[in-house]
mmCIF file of C-alpha atoms in Angstrom:
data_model
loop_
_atom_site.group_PDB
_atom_site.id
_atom_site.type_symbol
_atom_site.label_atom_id
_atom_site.label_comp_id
_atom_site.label_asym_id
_atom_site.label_seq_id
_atom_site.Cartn_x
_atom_site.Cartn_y
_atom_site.Cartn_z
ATOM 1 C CA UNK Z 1 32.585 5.145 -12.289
ATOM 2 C CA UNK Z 2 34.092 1.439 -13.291
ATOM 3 C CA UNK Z 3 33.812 0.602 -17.331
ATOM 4 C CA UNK Z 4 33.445 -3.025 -18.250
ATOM 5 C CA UNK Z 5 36.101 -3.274 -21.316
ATOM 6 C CA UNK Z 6 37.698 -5.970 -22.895
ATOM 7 C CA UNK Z 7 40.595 -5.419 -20.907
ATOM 8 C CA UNK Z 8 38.820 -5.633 -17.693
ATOM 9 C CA UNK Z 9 36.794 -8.629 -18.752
ATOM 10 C CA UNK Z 10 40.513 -10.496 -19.636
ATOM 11 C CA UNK Z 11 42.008 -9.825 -17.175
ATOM 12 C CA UNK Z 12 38.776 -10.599 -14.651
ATOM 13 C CA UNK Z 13 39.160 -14.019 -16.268
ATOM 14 C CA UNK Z 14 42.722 -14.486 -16.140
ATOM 15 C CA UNK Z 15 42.117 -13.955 -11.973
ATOM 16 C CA UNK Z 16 39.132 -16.455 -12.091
ATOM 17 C CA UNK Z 17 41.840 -18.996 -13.931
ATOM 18 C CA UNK Z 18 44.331 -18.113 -11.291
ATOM 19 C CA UNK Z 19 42.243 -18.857 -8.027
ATOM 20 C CA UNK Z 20 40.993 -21.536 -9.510
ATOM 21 C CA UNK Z 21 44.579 -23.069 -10.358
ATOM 22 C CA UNK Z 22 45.431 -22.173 -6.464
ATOM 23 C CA UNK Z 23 42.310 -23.811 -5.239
ATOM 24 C CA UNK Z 24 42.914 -27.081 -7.171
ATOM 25 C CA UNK Z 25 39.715 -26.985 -9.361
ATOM 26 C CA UNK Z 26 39.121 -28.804 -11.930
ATOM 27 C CA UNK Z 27 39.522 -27.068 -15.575
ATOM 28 C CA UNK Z 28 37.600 -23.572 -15.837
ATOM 29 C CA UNK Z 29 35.737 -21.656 -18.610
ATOM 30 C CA UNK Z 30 34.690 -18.269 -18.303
ATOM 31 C CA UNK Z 31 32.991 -15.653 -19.826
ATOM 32 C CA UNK Z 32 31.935 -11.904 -18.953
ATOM 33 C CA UNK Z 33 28.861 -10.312 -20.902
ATOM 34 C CA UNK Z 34 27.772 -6.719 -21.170
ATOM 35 C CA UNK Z 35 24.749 -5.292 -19.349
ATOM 36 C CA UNK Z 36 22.772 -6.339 -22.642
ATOM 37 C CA UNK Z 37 23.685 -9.537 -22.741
ATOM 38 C CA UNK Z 38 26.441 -9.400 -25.521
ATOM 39 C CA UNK Z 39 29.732 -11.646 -24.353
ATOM 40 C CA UNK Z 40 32.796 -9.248 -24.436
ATOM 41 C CA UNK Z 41 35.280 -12.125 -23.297
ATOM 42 C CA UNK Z 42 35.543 -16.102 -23.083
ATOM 43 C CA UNK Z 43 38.033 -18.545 -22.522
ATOM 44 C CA UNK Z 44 38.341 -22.221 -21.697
ATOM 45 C CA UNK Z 45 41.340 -23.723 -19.761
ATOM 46 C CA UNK Z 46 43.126 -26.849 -21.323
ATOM 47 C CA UNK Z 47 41.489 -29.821 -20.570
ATOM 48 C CA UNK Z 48 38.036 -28.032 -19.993
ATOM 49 C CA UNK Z 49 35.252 -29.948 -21.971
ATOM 50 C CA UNK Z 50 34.113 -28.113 -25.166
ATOM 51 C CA UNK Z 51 30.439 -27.487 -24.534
ATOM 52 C CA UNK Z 52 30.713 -25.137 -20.897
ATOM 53 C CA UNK Z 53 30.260 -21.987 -23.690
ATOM 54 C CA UNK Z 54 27.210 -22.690 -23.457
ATOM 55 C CA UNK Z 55 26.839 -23.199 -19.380
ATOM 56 C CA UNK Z 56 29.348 -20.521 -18.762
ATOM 57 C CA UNK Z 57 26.976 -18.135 -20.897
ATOM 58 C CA UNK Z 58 23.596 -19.589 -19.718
ATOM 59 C CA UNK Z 59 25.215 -18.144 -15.810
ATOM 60 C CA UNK Z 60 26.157 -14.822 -16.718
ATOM 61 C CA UNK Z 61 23.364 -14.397 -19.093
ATOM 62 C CA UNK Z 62 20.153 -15.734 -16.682
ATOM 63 C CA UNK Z 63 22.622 -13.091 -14.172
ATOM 64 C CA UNK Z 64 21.887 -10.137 -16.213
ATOM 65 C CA UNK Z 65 18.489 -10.706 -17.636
ATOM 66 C CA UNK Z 66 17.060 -11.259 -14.358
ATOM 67 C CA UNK Z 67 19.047 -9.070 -12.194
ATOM 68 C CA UNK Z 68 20.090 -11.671 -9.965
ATOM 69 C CA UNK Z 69 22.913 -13.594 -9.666
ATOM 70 C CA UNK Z 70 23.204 -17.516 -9.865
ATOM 71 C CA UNK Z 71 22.494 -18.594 -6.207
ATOM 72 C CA UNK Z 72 19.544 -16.219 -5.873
ATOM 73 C CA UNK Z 73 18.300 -17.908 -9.533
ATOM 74 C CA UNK Z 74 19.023 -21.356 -8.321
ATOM 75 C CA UNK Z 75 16.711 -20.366 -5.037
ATOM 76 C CA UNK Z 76 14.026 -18.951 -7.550
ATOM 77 C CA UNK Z 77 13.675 -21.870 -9.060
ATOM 78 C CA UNK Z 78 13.616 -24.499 -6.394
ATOM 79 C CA UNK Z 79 11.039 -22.453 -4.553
ATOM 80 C CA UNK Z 80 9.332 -21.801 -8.156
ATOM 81 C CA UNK Z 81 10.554 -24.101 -10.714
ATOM 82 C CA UNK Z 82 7.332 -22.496 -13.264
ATOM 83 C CA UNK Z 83 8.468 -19.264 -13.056
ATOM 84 C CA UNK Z 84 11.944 -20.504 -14.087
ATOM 85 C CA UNK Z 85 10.755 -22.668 -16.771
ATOM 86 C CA UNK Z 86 8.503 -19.852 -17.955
ATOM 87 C CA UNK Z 87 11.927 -17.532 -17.726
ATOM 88 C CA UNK Z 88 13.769 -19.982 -19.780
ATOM 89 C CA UNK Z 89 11.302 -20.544 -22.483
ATOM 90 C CA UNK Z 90 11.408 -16.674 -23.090
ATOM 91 C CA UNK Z 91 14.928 -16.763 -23.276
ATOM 92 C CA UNK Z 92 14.758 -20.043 -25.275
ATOM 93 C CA UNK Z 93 16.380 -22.041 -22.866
ATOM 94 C CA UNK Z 94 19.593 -19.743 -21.919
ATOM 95 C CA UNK Z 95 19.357 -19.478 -18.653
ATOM 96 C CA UNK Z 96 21.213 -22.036 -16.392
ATOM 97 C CA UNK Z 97 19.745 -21.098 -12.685
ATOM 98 C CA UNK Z 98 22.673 -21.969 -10.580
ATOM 99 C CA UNK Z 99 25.823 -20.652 -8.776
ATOM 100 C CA UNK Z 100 28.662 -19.031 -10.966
ATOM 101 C CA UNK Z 101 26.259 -16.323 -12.752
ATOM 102 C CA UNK Z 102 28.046 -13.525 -11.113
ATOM 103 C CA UNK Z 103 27.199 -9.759 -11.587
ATOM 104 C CA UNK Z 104 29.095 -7.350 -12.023
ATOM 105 C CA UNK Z 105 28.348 -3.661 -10.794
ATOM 106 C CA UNK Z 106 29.412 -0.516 -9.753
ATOM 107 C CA UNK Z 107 27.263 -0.170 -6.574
ATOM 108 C CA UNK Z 108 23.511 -0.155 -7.792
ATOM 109 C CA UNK Z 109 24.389 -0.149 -11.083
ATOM 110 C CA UNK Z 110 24.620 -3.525 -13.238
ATOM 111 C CA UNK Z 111 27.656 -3.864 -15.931
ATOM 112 C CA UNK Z 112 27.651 -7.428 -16.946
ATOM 113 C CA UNK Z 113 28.308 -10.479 -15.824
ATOM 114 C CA UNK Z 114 30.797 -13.324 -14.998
ATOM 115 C CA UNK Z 115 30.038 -16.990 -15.915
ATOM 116 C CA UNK Z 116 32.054 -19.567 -14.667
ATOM 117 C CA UNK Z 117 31.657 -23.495 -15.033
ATOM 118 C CA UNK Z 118 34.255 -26.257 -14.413
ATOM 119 C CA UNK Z 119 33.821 -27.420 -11.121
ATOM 120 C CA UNK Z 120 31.515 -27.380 -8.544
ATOM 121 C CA UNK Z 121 28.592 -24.733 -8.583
ATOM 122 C CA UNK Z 122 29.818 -23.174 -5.495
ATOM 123 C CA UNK Z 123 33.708 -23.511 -6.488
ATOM 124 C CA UNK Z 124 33.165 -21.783 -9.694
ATOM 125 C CA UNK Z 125 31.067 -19.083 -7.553
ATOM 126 C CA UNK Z 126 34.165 -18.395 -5.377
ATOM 127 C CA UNK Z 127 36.635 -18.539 -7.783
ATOM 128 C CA UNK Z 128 34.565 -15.904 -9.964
ATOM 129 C CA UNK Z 129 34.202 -14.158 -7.063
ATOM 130 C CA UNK Z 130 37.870 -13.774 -6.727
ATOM 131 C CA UNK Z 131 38.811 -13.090 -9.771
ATOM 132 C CA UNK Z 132 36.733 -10.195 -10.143
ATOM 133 C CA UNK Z 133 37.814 -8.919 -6.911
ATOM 134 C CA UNK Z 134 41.577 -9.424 -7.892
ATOM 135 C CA UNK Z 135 40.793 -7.421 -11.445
ATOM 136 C CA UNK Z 136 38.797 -4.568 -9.218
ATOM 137 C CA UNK Z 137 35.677 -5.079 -10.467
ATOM 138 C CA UNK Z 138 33.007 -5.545 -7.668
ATOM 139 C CA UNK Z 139 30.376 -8.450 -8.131
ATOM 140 C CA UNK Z 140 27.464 -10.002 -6.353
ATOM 141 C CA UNK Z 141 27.215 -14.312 -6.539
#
């Protein structure tokens, strides 16, 4: 059975930072949350602007409070937008509904989450992606 630790969560980051170096994106923050919601790790690559804490956590957090990860939420609420607005007022307004809310689980079972913001939607989804995979953690974007 995999653990979510600090250690993971680092180094799950560190691999997010990397691809996203190797890919040419632009600056990257990250951050990986608990299966309650409580952020066990978060960093912000020079140059990154200050406030994508607050994106980065709005990703993974919408991830595990809905059980879905960011594309799934972004396709929730373009087929719904009231149910996501409803969502987000009883979360007050943490939830960001896109690509880059990654979760992370150990087959059925949901550990946390990866947020990534930076670049593109999709870019930070991949490179998330990768990083997890590279720290062998398994995660659904």
């Amino acid at each position: 059975m995999t653990e979510l630790t600090l250690e993971t969560a680092r180094r799950a980051i560190a691999a997010t930072f990397d691809e996203g170096r190797a890919q040419g994106l632009r600056p990257l923050s990250a951050i990986v949350i608990d299966a309650g919601g409580h952020p066990l790790a978060f960093e912000r690559q020079d140059g990154a602007s200050p406030g994508r804490f607050v994106i980065a956590h709005g990703k993974a957090y919408g991830a595990v409070m809905l059980g879905m990860p960011g594309g799934a939420m972004m396709a929730r609420a373009e087929d719904q937008p009231y149910f996501m607005a409803a969502i987000n007022g009883a979360f007050g307004g943490a939830v960001v509904p896109v690509p880059g809310g990654i979760l992370i689980v150990d087959g059925d079972r949901v550990l946390g989450a990866l947020g990534v913001t930076g670049d593109t939607s999709d870019n930070d989804a991949a490179a998330g992606m990768a990083g997890l995979k590279a720290a062998g953690l398994e995660g659904k974007a």
